[in-house]
Coordinates of C-alpha atoms in Angstrom, one line a residue:
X1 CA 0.0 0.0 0.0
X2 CA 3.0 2.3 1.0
X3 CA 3.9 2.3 -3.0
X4 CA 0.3 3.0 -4.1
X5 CA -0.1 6.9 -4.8
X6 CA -3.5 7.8 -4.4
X7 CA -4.0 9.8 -7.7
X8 CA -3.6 7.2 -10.0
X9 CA -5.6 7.6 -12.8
X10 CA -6.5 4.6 -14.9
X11 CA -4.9 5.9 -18.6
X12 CA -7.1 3.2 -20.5
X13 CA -6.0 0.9 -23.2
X14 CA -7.4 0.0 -26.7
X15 CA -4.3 -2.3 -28.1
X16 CA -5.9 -5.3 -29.9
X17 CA -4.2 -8.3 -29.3
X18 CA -4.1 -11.3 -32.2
X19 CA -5.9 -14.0 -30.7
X20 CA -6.8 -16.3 -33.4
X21 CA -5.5 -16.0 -37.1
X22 CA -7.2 -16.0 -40.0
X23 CA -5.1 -19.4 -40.8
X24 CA -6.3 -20.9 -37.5
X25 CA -9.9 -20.1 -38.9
X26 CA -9.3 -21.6 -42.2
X27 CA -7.7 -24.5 -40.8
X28 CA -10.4 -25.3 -37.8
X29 CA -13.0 -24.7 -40.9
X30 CA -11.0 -27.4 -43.1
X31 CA -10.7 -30.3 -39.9
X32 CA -14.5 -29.5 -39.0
X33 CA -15.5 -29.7 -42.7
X34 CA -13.9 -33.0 -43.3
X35 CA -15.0 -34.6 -40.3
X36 CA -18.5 -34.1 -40.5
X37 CA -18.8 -34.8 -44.2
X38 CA -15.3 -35.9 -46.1
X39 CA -13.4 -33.7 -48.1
X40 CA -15.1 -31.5 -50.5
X41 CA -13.9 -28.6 -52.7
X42 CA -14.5 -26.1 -49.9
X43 CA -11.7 -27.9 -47.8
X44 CA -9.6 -28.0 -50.2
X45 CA -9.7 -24.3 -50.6
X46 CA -9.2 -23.5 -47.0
X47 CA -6.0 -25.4 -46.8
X48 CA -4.6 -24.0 -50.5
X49 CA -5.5 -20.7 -48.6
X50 CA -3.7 -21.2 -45.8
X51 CA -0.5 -22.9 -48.2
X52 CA -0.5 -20.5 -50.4
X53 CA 0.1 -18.2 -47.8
X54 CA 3.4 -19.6 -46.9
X55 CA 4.3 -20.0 -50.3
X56 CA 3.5 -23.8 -51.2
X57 CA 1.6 -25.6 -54.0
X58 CA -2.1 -26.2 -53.9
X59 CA -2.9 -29.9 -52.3
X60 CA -4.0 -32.8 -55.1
X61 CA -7.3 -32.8 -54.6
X62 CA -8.1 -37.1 -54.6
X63 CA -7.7 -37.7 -50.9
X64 CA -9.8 -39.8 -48.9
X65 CA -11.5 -38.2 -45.8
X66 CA -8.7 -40.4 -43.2
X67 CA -5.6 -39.2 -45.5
X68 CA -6.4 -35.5 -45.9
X69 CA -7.3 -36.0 -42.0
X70 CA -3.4 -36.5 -41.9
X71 CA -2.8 -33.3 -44.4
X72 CA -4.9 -31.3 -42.2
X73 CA -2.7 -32.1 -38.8
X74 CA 0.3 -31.9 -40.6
X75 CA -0.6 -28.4 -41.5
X76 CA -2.3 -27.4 -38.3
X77 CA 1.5 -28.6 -36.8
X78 CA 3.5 -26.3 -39.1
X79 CA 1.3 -23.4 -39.4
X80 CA 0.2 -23.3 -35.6
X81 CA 3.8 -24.2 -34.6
X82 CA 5.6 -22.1 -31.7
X83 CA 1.6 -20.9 -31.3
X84 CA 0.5 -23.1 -28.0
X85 CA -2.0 -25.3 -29.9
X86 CA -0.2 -28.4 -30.4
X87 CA -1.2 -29.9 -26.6
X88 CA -4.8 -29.2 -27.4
X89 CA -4.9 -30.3 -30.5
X90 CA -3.5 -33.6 -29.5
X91 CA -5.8 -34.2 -26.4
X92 CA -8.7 -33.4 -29.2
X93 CA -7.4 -35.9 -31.5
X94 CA -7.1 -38.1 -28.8
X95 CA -3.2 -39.7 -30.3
X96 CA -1.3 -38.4 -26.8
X97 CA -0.1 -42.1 -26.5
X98 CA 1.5 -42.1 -30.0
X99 CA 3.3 -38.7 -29.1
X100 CA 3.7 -38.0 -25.4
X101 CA 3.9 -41.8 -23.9
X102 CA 7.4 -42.4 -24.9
X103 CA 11.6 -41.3 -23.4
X104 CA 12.8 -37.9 -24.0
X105 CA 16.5 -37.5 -25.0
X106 CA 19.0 -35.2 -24.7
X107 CA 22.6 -35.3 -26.5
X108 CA 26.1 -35.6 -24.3
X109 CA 28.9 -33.9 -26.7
X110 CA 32.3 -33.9 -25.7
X111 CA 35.5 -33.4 -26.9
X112 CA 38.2 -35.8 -27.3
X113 CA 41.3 -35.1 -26.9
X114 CA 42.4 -35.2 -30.8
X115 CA 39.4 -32.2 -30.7
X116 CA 36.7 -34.4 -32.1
X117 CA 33.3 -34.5 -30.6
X118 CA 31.6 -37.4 -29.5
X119 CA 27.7 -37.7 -29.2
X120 CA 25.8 -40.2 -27.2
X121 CA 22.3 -40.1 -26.9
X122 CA 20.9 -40.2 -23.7
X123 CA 17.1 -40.8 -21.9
X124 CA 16.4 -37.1 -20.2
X125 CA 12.8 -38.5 -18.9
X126 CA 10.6 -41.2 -19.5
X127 CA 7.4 -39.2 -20.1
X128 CA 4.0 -41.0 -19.1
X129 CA 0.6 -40.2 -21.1
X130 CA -2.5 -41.5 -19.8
X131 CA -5.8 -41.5 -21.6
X132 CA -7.1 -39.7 -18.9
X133 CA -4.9 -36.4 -20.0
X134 CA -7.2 -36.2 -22.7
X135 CA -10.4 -35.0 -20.5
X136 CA -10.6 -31.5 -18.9
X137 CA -11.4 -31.4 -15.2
X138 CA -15.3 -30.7 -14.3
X139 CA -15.4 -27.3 -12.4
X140 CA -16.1 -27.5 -8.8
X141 CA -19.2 -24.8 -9.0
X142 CA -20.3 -27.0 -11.7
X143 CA -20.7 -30.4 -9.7
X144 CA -21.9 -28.1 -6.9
X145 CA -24.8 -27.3 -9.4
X146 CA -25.6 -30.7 -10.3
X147 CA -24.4 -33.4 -7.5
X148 CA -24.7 -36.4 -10.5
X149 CA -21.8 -35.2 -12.2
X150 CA -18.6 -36.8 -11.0
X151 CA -15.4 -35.9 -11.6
X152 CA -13.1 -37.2 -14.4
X153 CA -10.3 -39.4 -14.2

């Protein structure tokens, strides 16, 4: 309280910040699109959208609906990268046991004596996914509301 002045004034703020981008749009629109009714030419043009953005050629357009599932989280992984979707998307996709359940590594260099390097692979931590990771907690207030509703695993 002591470094609190009194006559603060609140000074506002209008900055926008970039929540969702117009790629994420396209590509939610393409994986939505494609689940509910198989590729069509409207999912197609989404991801060419979104490819053409980054400079690469249109998708063939002869994919069944479980391949250009594939196309459609390869993309979501490249263009989303560094963008803190990939954990979600996962859990959505429910293939956490393919990616999460398995060692990770780190490298040992060192240098020899003749100035060489030497690299050995080596477990950092054996990571442990359980299908349960997939589901979101139940809010307390929620099973306050409704006293059927139990909590998830």
């Amino acid at each position: 309280e002591k470094n609190l002045t009194s006559d603060a004034v609140y000074q506002g703020g209008d900055n926008d910040w970039i929540y969702m981008r117009y790629a994420e749009v396209l590509l939610n629109y393409a994986e939505a699109k494609n689940e509910f009714s198989g590729p069509d030419g409207s999912v197609y043009d989404a991801l060419d959208k979104v490819r053409a953005r980054g400079g690469l050629p249109p998708l063939t357009r002869n994919f069944s609906q479980v391949t250009l599932r594939e196309k459609i989280r390869s993309e979501r992984r490249v263009e989303l990268c560094f963008e803190e979707h990939r954990v979600y998307d996962v859990r959505r996709w429910k293939t956490g046991m393919t990616y999460f359940n398995q060692p990770v590594y780190r490298m040992n260099v060192i240098k020899n004596t003749n100035g060489s390097l030497t690299y050995s692979k080596v477990v950092l931590e054996n990571r442990v996914y359980k299908e349960s990771y997939n589901l979101f907690p139940i809010p307390q207030i929620e099973r306050e509301r409704n006293r059927k509703l139990t909590p998830n695993p």
